[in-house]
Amino acid sequence: MTFGEQPAYLRVAGDLRKKIVDGSLPPHTRLPSQARIRKEYGVSDTVALEARKVLMAEGLVEGRSGSGTYVRERLQPRRIARSGYRMLPGTSTPFRQEQAEEGARGTWESSSVQEEADEEIAARLGVEPGARVMCTRYVFRDAGRPMMLSTSWEPLELTGRTPVMLPEEGPLGGSGVVDRMAAIDTVVDNVVEEVGARPGLAEELLLLGGVPGHVVIVVARTYYASQRAVETADLVVPADRYRLTYHLPVR
């Protein structure tokens, strides 16, 4: 192979990818079999198999047990707007703000349970490992389709035995971190978000409707009252279906 020349499996994958993108292989069409790829491109079984693996890892095709490999439907990525906290009546959480602005059809479900903070969460909250935290897990949906997962942790040394101990229950249930903390005389004054990407965990992709190997966007968000962390959360979004758009004020 000369310098700059692609390996055979990438050339085959590239040609099949082009056919998927231009519609020659439309969604729900069965991908050519390994034997057919081998014959049409004059390559070995190993090359044909590796080319199919590339397309599967890219999320362009999916395997169906006992049936074969098929072209996946390509959805136009939708925006999820992210911006600084703004006080909108009845829409105190970022998701509720975004839903109100976009006129979207969002719903969510949640469950809360007390846990011990592991080392990572303890570091993010500034507490000792093993400290008791309230962990709340969310599944957010748009028109019934899962669009985002969120797991939040709040230190019970701050919220324990207060009316806001459960984020989605009580007199301020669902009001968002800023309003809930204000109710216990804790003023949230800044939020930090760190954005990254990684392969989705099996349990995440099961909830989000993805397949193994799909990439997810992860937003690690922490609310602070002065220097004290009052809540930290991981937001997980399918990278092939959504884009995060940030609206930041110029100061």
PDB file of C-alpha atoms in Angstrom:
ATOM      1  CA  MET A   1       0.000   0.000   0.000  1.00  0.00           C
ATOM      2  CA  THR A   2       1.508   3.333  -1.064  1.00  0.00           C
ATOM      3  CA  PHE A   3       1.632   6.382   1.182  1.00  0.00           C
ATOM      4  CA  GLY A   4      -1.782   7.999   1.509  1.00  0.00           C
ATOM      5  CA  GLU A   5      -3.664   5.000   0.076  1.00  0.00           C
ATOM      6  CA  GLN A   6      -6.573   3.790   2.165  1.00  0.00           C
ATOM      7  CA  PRO A   7      -6.801   0.195   3.369  1.00  0.00           C
ATOM      8  CA  ALA A   8      -9.158  -1.900   1.255  1.00  0.00           C
ATOM      9  CA  TYR A   9     -11.815  -2.189   3.963  1.00  0.00           C
ATOM     10  CA  LEU A  10     -12.021   1.619   4.252  1.00  0.00           C
ATOM     11  CA  ARG A  11     -12.372   2.013   0.477  1.00  0.00           C
ATOM     12  CA  VAL A  12     -15.230  -0.502   0.468  1.00  0.00           C
ATOM     13  CA  ALA A  13     -16.853   1.131   3.498  1.00  0.00           C
ATOM     14  CA  GLY A  14     -16.468   4.546   1.845  1.00  0.00           C
ATOM     15  CA  ASP A  15     -18.242   3.413  -1.328  1.00  0.00           C
ATOM     16  CA  LEU A  16     -21.090   1.811   0.628  1.00  0.00           C
ATOM     17  CA  ARG A  17     -21.335   4.919   2.808  1.00  0.00           C
ATOM     18  CA  LYS A  18     -21.668   7.075  -0.324  1.00  0.00           C
ATOM     19  CA  LYS A  19     -24.516   4.874  -1.561  1.00  0.00           C
ATOM     20  CA  ILE A  20     -26.283   5.208   1.799  1.00  0.00           C
ATOM     21  CA  VAL A  21     -25.896   8.990   1.835  1.00  0.00           C
ATOM     22  CA  ASP A  22     -27.011   9.535  -1.787  1.00  0.00           C
ATOM     23  CA  GLY A  23     -29.991   7.208  -1.395  1.00  0.00           C
ATOM     24  CA  SER A  24     -28.803   4.381  -3.608  1.00  0.00           C
ATOM     25  CA  LEU A  25     -29.144   2.256  -0.486  1.00  0.00           C
ATOM     26  CA  PRO A  26     -32.228   3.819   1.172  1.00  0.00           C
ATOM     27  CA  PRO A  27     -33.253   3.337   4.811  1.00  0.00           C
ATOM     28  CA  HIS A  28     -34.456  -0.164   5.765  1.00  0.00           C
ATOM     29  CA  THR A  29     -32.709  -1.675   2.713  1.00  0.00           C
ATOM     30  CA  ARG A  30     -30.681  -4.776   3.424  1.00  0.00           C
ATOM     31  CA  LEU A  31     -26.946  -4.179   3.107  1.00  0.00           C
ATOM     32  CA  PRO A  32     -25.235  -6.388   0.495  1.00  0.00           C
ATOM     33  CA  SER A  33     -24.169  -9.664   2.051  1.00  0.00           C
ATOM     34  CA  GLN A  34     -20.572 -10.397   2.890  1.00  0.00           C
ATOM     35  CA  ALA A  35     -20.358 -12.765  -0.092  1.00  0.00           C
ATOM     36  CA  ARG A  36     -21.774 -10.112  -2.440  1.00  0.00           C
ATOM     37  CA  ILE A  37     -19.378  -7.447  -1.164  1.00  0.00           C
ATOM     38  CA  ARG A  38     -16.489  -9.849  -1.647  1.00  0.00           C
ATOM     39  CA  LYS A  39     -17.563 -10.546  -5.246  1.00  0.00           C
ATOM     40  CA  GLU A  40     -18.443  -6.968  -6.279  1.00  0.00           C
ATOM     41  CA  TYR A  41     -15.324  -5.356  -4.859  1.00  0.00           C
ATOM     42  CA  GLY A  42     -12.915  -8.239  -5.390  1.00  0.00           C
ATOM     43  CA  VAL A  43     -11.875  -8.386  -1.753  1.00  0.00           C
ATOM     44  CA  SER A  44     -11.452 -11.059   0.884  1.00  0.00           C
ATOM     45  CA  ASP A  45     -14.017 -12.134   3.455  1.00  0.00           C
ATOM     46  CA  THR A  46     -11.968 -10.344   6.119  1.00  0.00           C
ATOM     47  CA  VAL A  47     -12.065  -7.049   4.186  1.00  0.00           C
ATOM     48  CA  ALA A  48     -15.815  -7.385   3.556  1.00  0.00           C
ATOM     49  CA  LEU A  49     -16.452  -8.078   7.234  1.00  0.00           C
ATOM     50  CA  GLU A  50     -14.331  -5.145   8.396  1.00  0.00           C
ATOM     51  CA  ALA A  51     -16.117  -2.782   5.984  1.00  0.00           C
ATOM     52  CA  ARG A  52     -19.473  -3.818   7.428  1.00  0.00           C
ATOM     53  CA  LYS A  53     -18.118  -3.288  10.948  1.00  0.00           C
ATOM     54  CA  VAL A  54     -17.084   0.268  10.027  1.00  0.00           C
ATOM     55  CA  LEU A  55     -20.584   1.132   8.812  1.00  0.00           C
ATOM     56  CA  MET A  56     -22.117  -0.387  11.916  1.00  0.00           C
ATOM     57  CA  ALA A  57     -19.763   1.549  14.212  1.00  0.00           C
ATOM     58  CA  GLU A  58     -20.708   4.757  12.377  1.00  0.00           C
ATOM     59  CA  GLY A  59     -24.369   4.050  13.062  1.00  0.00           C
ATOM     60  CA  LEU A  60     -25.275   3.850   9.367  1.00  0.00           C
ATOM     61  CA  VAL A  61     -26.440   0.240   9.511  1.00  0.00           C
ATOM     62  CA  GLU A  62     -27.794  -2.085  12.171  1.00  0.00           C
ATOM     63  CA  GLY A  63     -27.884  -5.847  12.557  1.00  0.00           C
ATOM     64  CA  ARG A  64     -31.191  -7.630  12.959  1.00  0.00           C
ATOM     65  CA  SER A  65     -31.015 -11.029  14.586  1.00  0.00           C
ATOM     66  CA  GLY A  66     -31.595 -13.811  12.099  1.00  0.00           C
ATOM     67  CA  SER A  67     -32.280 -11.371   9.261  1.00  0.00           C
ATOM     68  CA  GLY A  68     -29.142  -9.520   8.259  1.00  0.00           C
ATOM     69  CA  THR A  69     -27.765  -5.996   8.282  1.00  0.00           C
ATOM     70  CA  TYR A  70     -29.963  -3.071   7.236  1.00  0.00           C
ATOM     71  CA  VAL A  71     -29.503   0.625   6.499  1.00  0.00           C
ATOM     72  CA  ARG A  72     -30.693   2.741   9.414  1.00  0.00           C
ATOM     73  CA  GLU A  73     -33.023   5.677   8.983  1.00  0.00           C
ATOM     74  CA  ARG A  74     -30.999   8.900   9.012  1.00  0.00           C
ATOM     75  CA  LEU A  75     -32.718  11.510  11.154  1.00  0.00           C
ATOM     76  CA  GLN A  76     -32.025  15.212  10.838  1.00  0.00           C
ATOM     77  CA  PRO A  77     -30.287  16.259  14.079  1.00  0.00           C
ATOM     78  CA  ARG A  78     -32.371  18.586  16.228  1.00  0.00           C
ATOM     79  CA  ARG A  79     -31.070  21.416  18.361  1.00  0.00           C
ATOM     80  CA  ILE A  80     -31.112  21.451  22.121  1.00  0.00           C
ATOM     81  CA  ALA A  81     -30.601  25.045  23.220  1.00  0.00           C
ATOM     82  CA  ARG A  82     -28.349  25.670  26.202  1.00  0.00           C
ATOM     83  CA  SER A  83     -28.065  29.102  27.784  1.00  0.00           C
ATOM     84  CA  GLY A  84     -27.587  30.923  31.053  1.00  0.00           C
ATOM     85  CA  TYR A  85     -30.249  30.630  33.727  1.00  0.00           C
ATOM     86  CA  ARG A  86     -33.243  32.865  33.098  1.00  0.00           C
ATOM     87  CA  MET A  87     -36.281  33.318  35.278  1.00  0.00           C
ATOM     88  CA  LEU A  88     -39.328  32.271  33.277  1.00  0.00           C
ATOM     89  CA  PRO A  89     -42.582  31.689  35.205  1.00  0.00           C
ATOM     90  CA  GLY A  90     -43.163  27.971  35.684  1.00  0.00           C
ATOM     91  CA  THR A  91     -40.108  26.970  33.644  1.00  0.00           C
ATOM     92  CA  SER A  92     -37.267  27.040  36.139  1.00  0.00           C
ATOM     93  CA  THR A  93     -35.250  24.073  34.929  1.00  0.00           C
ATOM     94  CA  PRO A  94     -33.152  24.270  31.717  1.00  0.00           C
ATOM     95  CA  PHE A  95     -35.253  21.563  30.075  1.00  0.00           C
ATOM     96  CA  ARG A  96     -38.510  23.350  30.906  1.00  0.00           C
ATOM     97  CA  GLN A  97     -37.065  26.621  29.630  1.00  0.00           C
ATOM     98  CA  GLU A  98     -36.022  25.000  26.371  1.00  0.00           C
ATOM     99  CA  GLN A  99     -39.380  23.294  25.964  1.00  0.00           C
ATOM    100  CA  ALA A 100     -41.228  26.557  26.556  1.00  0.00           C
ATOM    101  CA  GLU A 101     -39.135  28.413  23.977  1.00  0.00           C
ATOM    102  CA  GLU A 102     -39.238  25.768  21.290  1.00  0.00           C
ATOM    103  CA  GLY A 103     -42.905  24.909  21.740  1.00  0.00           C
ATOM    104  CA  ALA A 104     -41.801  21.301  21.932  1.00  0.00           C
ATOM    105  CA  ARG A 105     -43.816  18.341  23.128  1.00  0.00           C
ATOM    106  CA  GLY A 106     -41.576  17.358  25.977  1.00  0.00           C
ATOM    107  CA  THR A 107     -42.367  15.048  28.856  1.00  0.00           C
ATOM    108  CA  TRP A 108     -40.194  13.506  31.534  1.00  0.00           C
ATOM    109  CA  GLU A 109     -40.217  10.970  34.311  1.00  0.00           C
ATOM    110  CA  SER A 110     -37.975  10.763  37.336  1.00  0.00           C
ATOM    111  CA  SER A 111     -37.121   8.744  40.411  1.00  0.00           C
ATOM    112  CA  SER A 112     -35.064   9.687  43.473  1.00  0.00           C
ATOM    113  CA  VAL A 113     -33.101   7.536  45.899  1.00  0.00           C
ATOM    114  CA  GLN A 114     -30.531   8.173  48.618  1.00  0.00           C
ATOM    115  CA  GLU A 115     -27.029   6.917  47.804  1.00  0.00           C
ATOM    116  CA  GLU A 116     -23.451   7.221  48.981  1.00  0.00           C
ATOM    117  CA  ALA A 117     -21.317   9.501  46.806  1.00  0.00           C
ATOM    118  CA  ASP A 118     -18.529   7.713  44.959  1.00  0.00           C
ATOM    119  CA  GLU A 119     -15.140   9.398  44.589  1.00  0.00           C
ATOM    120  CA  GLU A 120     -16.006  11.248  41.367  1.00  0.00           C
ATOM    121  CA  ILE A 121     -19.324  12.647  42.585  1.00  0.00           C
ATOM    122  CA  ALA A 122     -17.838  13.468  45.986  1.00  0.00           C
ATOM    123  CA  ALA A 123     -15.093  15.486  44.285  1.00  0.00           C
ATOM    124  CA  ARG A 124     -17.618  17.346  42.150  1.00  0.00           C
ATOM    125  CA  LEU A 125     -19.754  18.194  45.185  1.00  0.00           C
ATOM    126  CA  GLY A 126     -16.850  18.910  47.510  1.00  0.00           C
ATOM    127  CA  VAL A 127     -17.915  16.278  50.058  1.00  0.00           C
ATOM    128  CA  GLU A 128     -16.249  13.191  51.461  1.00  0.00           C
ATOM    129  CA  PRO A 129     -16.573   9.906  49.535  1.00  0.00           C
ATOM    130  CA  GLY A 130     -19.431   7.948  51.048  1.00  0.00           C
ATOM    131  CA  ALA A 131     -21.368  11.082  52.028  1.00  0.00           C
ATOM    132  CA  ARG A 132     -25.113  10.710  51.616  1.00  0.00           C
ATOM    133  CA  VAL A 133     -26.568  12.299  48.481  1.00  0.00           C
ATOM    134  CA  MET A 134     -29.970  12.407  46.848  1.00  0.00           C
ATOM    135  CA  CYS A 135     -29.642  10.858  43.398  1.00  0.00           C
ATOM    136  CA  THR A 136     -32.400  11.628  40.885  1.00  0.00           C
ATOM    137  CA  ARG A 137     -32.577   9.973  37.483  1.00  0.00           C
ATOM    138  CA  TYR A 138     -34.592  11.438  34.610  1.00  0.00           C
ATOM    139  CA  VAL A 139     -35.693  10.293  31.174  1.00  0.00           C
ATOM    140  CA  PHE A 140     -36.745  13.200  28.952  1.00  0.00           C
ATOM    141  CA  ARG A 141     -38.871  12.597  25.851  1.00  0.00           C
ATOM    142  CA  ASP A 142     -39.840  14.638  22.821  1.00  0.00           C
ATOM    143  CA  ALA A 143     -43.162  13.549  21.290  1.00  0.00           C
ATOM    144  CA  GLY A 144     -42.784  10.282  23.205  1.00  0.00           C
ATOM    145  CA  ARG A 145     -39.289   9.502  21.912  1.00  0.00           C
ATOM    146  CA  PRO A 146     -36.391   9.418  24.438  1.00  0.00           C
ATOM    147  CA  MET A 147     -34.121  12.396  23.806  1.00  0.00           C
ATOM    148  CA  MET A 148     -32.016  12.861  26.930  1.00  0.00           C
ATOM    149  CA  LEU A 149     -31.068  11.197  30.199  1.00  0.00           C
ATOM    150  CA  SER A 150     -30.044  13.073  33.314  1.00  0.00           C
ATOM    151  CA  THR A 151     -28.696  11.933  36.661  1.00  0.00           C
ATOM    152  CA  SER A 152     -28.317  14.533  39.400  1.00  0.00           C
ATOM    153  CA  TRP A 153     -26.781  14.416  42.852  1.00  0.00           C
ATOM    154  CA  GLU A 154     -27.399  16.795  45.752  1.00  0.00           C
ATOM    155  CA  PRO A 155     -25.613  16.647  49.146  1.00  0.00           C
ATOM    156  CA  LEU A 156     -28.044  15.685  51.886  1.00  0.00           C
ATOM    157  CA  GLU A 157     -25.974  17.639  54.384  1.00  0.00           C
ATOM    158  CA  LEU A 158     -27.500  20.666  52.621  1.00  0.00           C
ATOM    159  CA  THR A 159     -30.998  19.525  51.628  1.00  0.00           C
ATOM    160  CA  GLY A 160     -31.685  16.702  54.087  1.00  0.00           C
ATOM    161  CA  ARG A 161     -34.751  17.185  56.293  1.00  0.00           C
ATOM    162  CA  THR A 162     -35.822  20.262  54.313  1.00  0.00           C
ATOM    163  CA  PRO A 163     -38.907  20.731  52.095  1.00  0.00           C
ATOM    164  CA  VAL A 164     -36.679  20.501  48.981  1.00  0.00           C
ATOM    165  CA  MET A 165     -34.940  17.225  49.791  1.00  0.00           C
ATOM    166  CA  LEU A 166     -36.759  15.484  46.905  1.00  0.00           C
ATOM    167  CA  PRO A 167     -36.230  17.485  43.665  1.00  0.00           C
ATOM    168  CA  GLU A 168     -39.531  16.459  42.058  1.00  0.00           C
ATOM    169  CA  GLU A 169     -41.764  16.264  45.128  1.00  0.00           C
ATOM    170  CA  GLY A 170     -43.012  18.602  47.830  1.00  0.00           C
ATOM    171  CA  PRO A 171     -44.129  22.238  47.582  1.00  0.00           C
ATOM    172  CA  LEU A 172     -41.286  23.148  45.198  1.00  0.00           C
ATOM    173  CA  GLY A 173     -41.101  19.858  43.318  1.00  0.00           C
ATOM    174  CA  GLY A 174     -39.994  20.414  39.730  1.00  0.00           C
ATOM    175  CA  SER A 175     -39.107  24.059  40.323  1.00  0.00           C
ATOM    176  CA  GLY A 176     -35.441  23.659  39.458  1.00  0.00           C
ATOM    177  CA  VAL A 177     -32.244  23.953  41.427  1.00  0.00           C
ATOM    178  CA  VAL A 178     -32.139  27.760  41.680  1.00  0.00           C
ATOM    179  CA  ASP A 179     -35.653  28.181  43.104  1.00  0.00           C
ATOM    180  CA  ARG A 180     -35.388  25.167  45.387  1.00  0.00           C
ATOM    181  CA  MET A 181     -32.088  26.294  46.886  1.00  0.00           C
ATOM    182  CA  ALA A 182     -33.426  29.820  47.365  1.00  0.00           C
ATOM    183  CA  ALA A 183     -36.188  28.308  49.491  1.00  0.00           C
ATOM    184  CA  ILE A 184     -33.557  27.127  51.981  1.00  0.00           C
ATOM    185  CA  ASP A 185     -31.650  30.435  51.896  1.00  0.00           C
ATOM    186  CA  THR A 186     -28.971  29.223  49.494  1.00  0.00           C
ATOM    187  CA  VAL A 187     -28.345  31.583  46.573  1.00  0.00           C
ATOM    188  CA  VAL A 188     -27.094  29.890  43.398  1.00  0.00           C
ATOM    189  CA  ASP A 189     -24.853  32.368  41.589  1.00  0.00           C
ATOM    190  CA  ASN A 190     -23.030  30.377  38.896  1.00  0.00           C
ATOM    191  CA  VAL A 191     -23.249  27.223  36.815  1.00  0.00           C
ATOM    192  CA  VAL A 192     -20.412  25.319  35.144  1.00  0.00           C
ATOM    193  CA  GLU A 193     -20.979  22.956  32.221  1.00  0.00           C
ATOM    194  CA  GLU A 194     -18.283  20.675  30.802  1.00  0.00           C
ATOM    195  CA  VAL A 195     -19.147  19.043  27.462  1.00  0.00           C
ATOM    196  CA  GLY A 196     -17.605  15.821  26.197  1.00  0.00           C
ATOM    197  CA  ALA A 197     -18.397  12.741  24.118  1.00  0.00           C
ATOM    198  CA  ARG A 198     -17.948   8.999  24.591  1.00  0.00           C
ATOM    199  CA  PRO A 199     -19.480   5.684  23.483  1.00  0.00           C
ATOM    200  CA  GLY A 200     -22.843   5.227  25.180  1.00  0.00           C
ATOM    201  CA  LEU A 201     -23.142   2.708  27.979  1.00  0.00           C
ATOM    202  CA  ALA A 202     -25.352  -0.292  27.230  1.00  0.00           C
ATOM    203  CA  GLU A 203     -28.003   0.785  29.742  1.00  0.00           C
ATOM    204  CA  GLU A 204     -28.019   4.345  28.346  1.00  0.00           C
ATOM    205  CA  LEU A 205     -28.445   3.199  24.750  1.00  0.00           C
ATOM    206  CA  LEU A 206     -31.218   0.829  25.803  1.00  0.00           C
ATOM    207  CA  LEU A 207     -33.167   3.782  27.215  1.00  0.00           C
ATOM    208  CA  LEU A 208     -32.299   6.150  24.355  1.00  0.00           C
ATOM    209  CA  GLY A 209     -33.010   3.688  21.558  1.00  0.00           C
ATOM    210  CA  GLY A 210     -29.437   3.484  20.241  1.00  0.00           C
ATOM    211  CA  VAL A 211     -27.242   0.543  19.310  1.00  0.00           C
ATOM    212  CA  PRO A 212     -23.895  -0.544  20.807  1.00  0.00           C
ATOM    213  CA  GLY A 213     -21.075   1.735  19.734  1.00  0.00           C
ATOM    214  CA  HIS A 214     -23.194   4.855  19.300  1.00  0.00           C
ATOM    215  CA  VAL A 215     -21.645   8.043  20.636  1.00  0.00           C
ATOM    216  CA  VAL A 216     -23.383  10.215  23.212  1.00  0.00           C
ATOM    217  CA  ILE A 217     -22.796  13.824  24.230  1.00  0.00           C
ATOM    218  CA  VAL A 218     -22.288  14.207  27.971  1.00  0.00           C
ATOM    219  CA  VAL A 219     -22.798  17.520  29.763  1.00  0.00           C
ATOM    220  CA  ALA A 220     -21.397  17.519  33.297  1.00  0.00           C
ATOM    221  CA  ARG A 221     -23.220  20.428  34.956  1.00  0.00           C
ATOM    222  CA  THR A 222     -22.667  21.795  38.463  1.00  0.00           C
ATOM    223  CA  TYR A 223     -24.580  24.565  40.255  1.00  0.00           C
ATOM    224  CA  TYR A 224     -22.687  26.633  42.821  1.00  0.00           C
ATOM    225  CA  ALA A 225     -23.652  28.969  45.642  1.00  0.00           C
ATOM    226  CA  SER A 226     -20.473  31.039  45.863  1.00  0.00           C
ATOM    227  CA  GLN A 227     -17.809  28.305  45.994  1.00  0.00           C
ATOM    228  CA  ARG A 228     -20.070  25.567  47.318  1.00  0.00           C
ATOM    229  CA  ALA A 229     -21.468  22.975  44.905  1.00  0.00           C
ATOM    230  CA  VAL A 230     -25.161  22.430  45.606  1.00  0.00           C
ATOM    231  CA  GLU A 231     -26.008  20.077  42.733  1.00  0.00           C
ATOM    232  CA  THR A 232     -24.110  18.223  40.040  1.00  0.00           C
ATOM    233  CA  ALA A 233     -25.582  16.297  37.130  1.00  0.00           C
ATOM    234  CA  ASP A 234     -24.705  14.350  33.994  1.00  0.00           C
ATOM    235  CA  LEU A 235     -26.895  14.970  30.950  1.00  0.00           C
ATOM    236  CA  VAL A 236     -26.610  12.329  28.218  1.00  0.00           C
ATOM    237  CA  VAL A 237     -27.798  13.057  24.651  1.00  0.00           C
ATOM    238  CA  PRO A 238     -27.558  10.870  21.500  1.00  0.00           C
ATOM    239  CA  ALA A 239     -24.943  12.544  19.290  1.00  0.00           C
ATOM    240  CA  ASP A 240     -26.505  11.317  16.043  1.00  0.00           C
ATOM    241  CA  ARG A 241     -29.895  12.886  16.791  1.00  0.00           C
ATOM    242  CA  TYR A 242     -29.161  16.128  18.616  1.00  0.00           C
ATOM    243  CA  ARG A 243     -26.829  19.114  18.623  1.00  0.00           C
ATOM    244  CA  LEU A 244     -26.217  21.364  21.609  1.00  0.00           C
ATOM    245  CA  THR A 245     -26.518  25.060  20.788  1.00  0.00           C
ATOM    246  CA  TYR A 246     -25.218  27.551  23.346  1.00  0.00           C
ATOM    247  CA  HIS A 247     -26.557  31.110  23.615  1.00  0.00           C
ATOM    248  CA  LEU A 248     -24.124  33.070  25.761  1.00  0.00           C
ATOM    249  CA  PRO A 249     -24.410  36.771  26.650  1.00  0.00           C
ATOM    250  CA  VAL A 250     -21.615  39.166  25.711  1.00  0.00           C
ATOM    251  CA  ARG A 251     -20.527  41.055  28.793  1.00  0.00           C
TER     252      ARG A 251
END
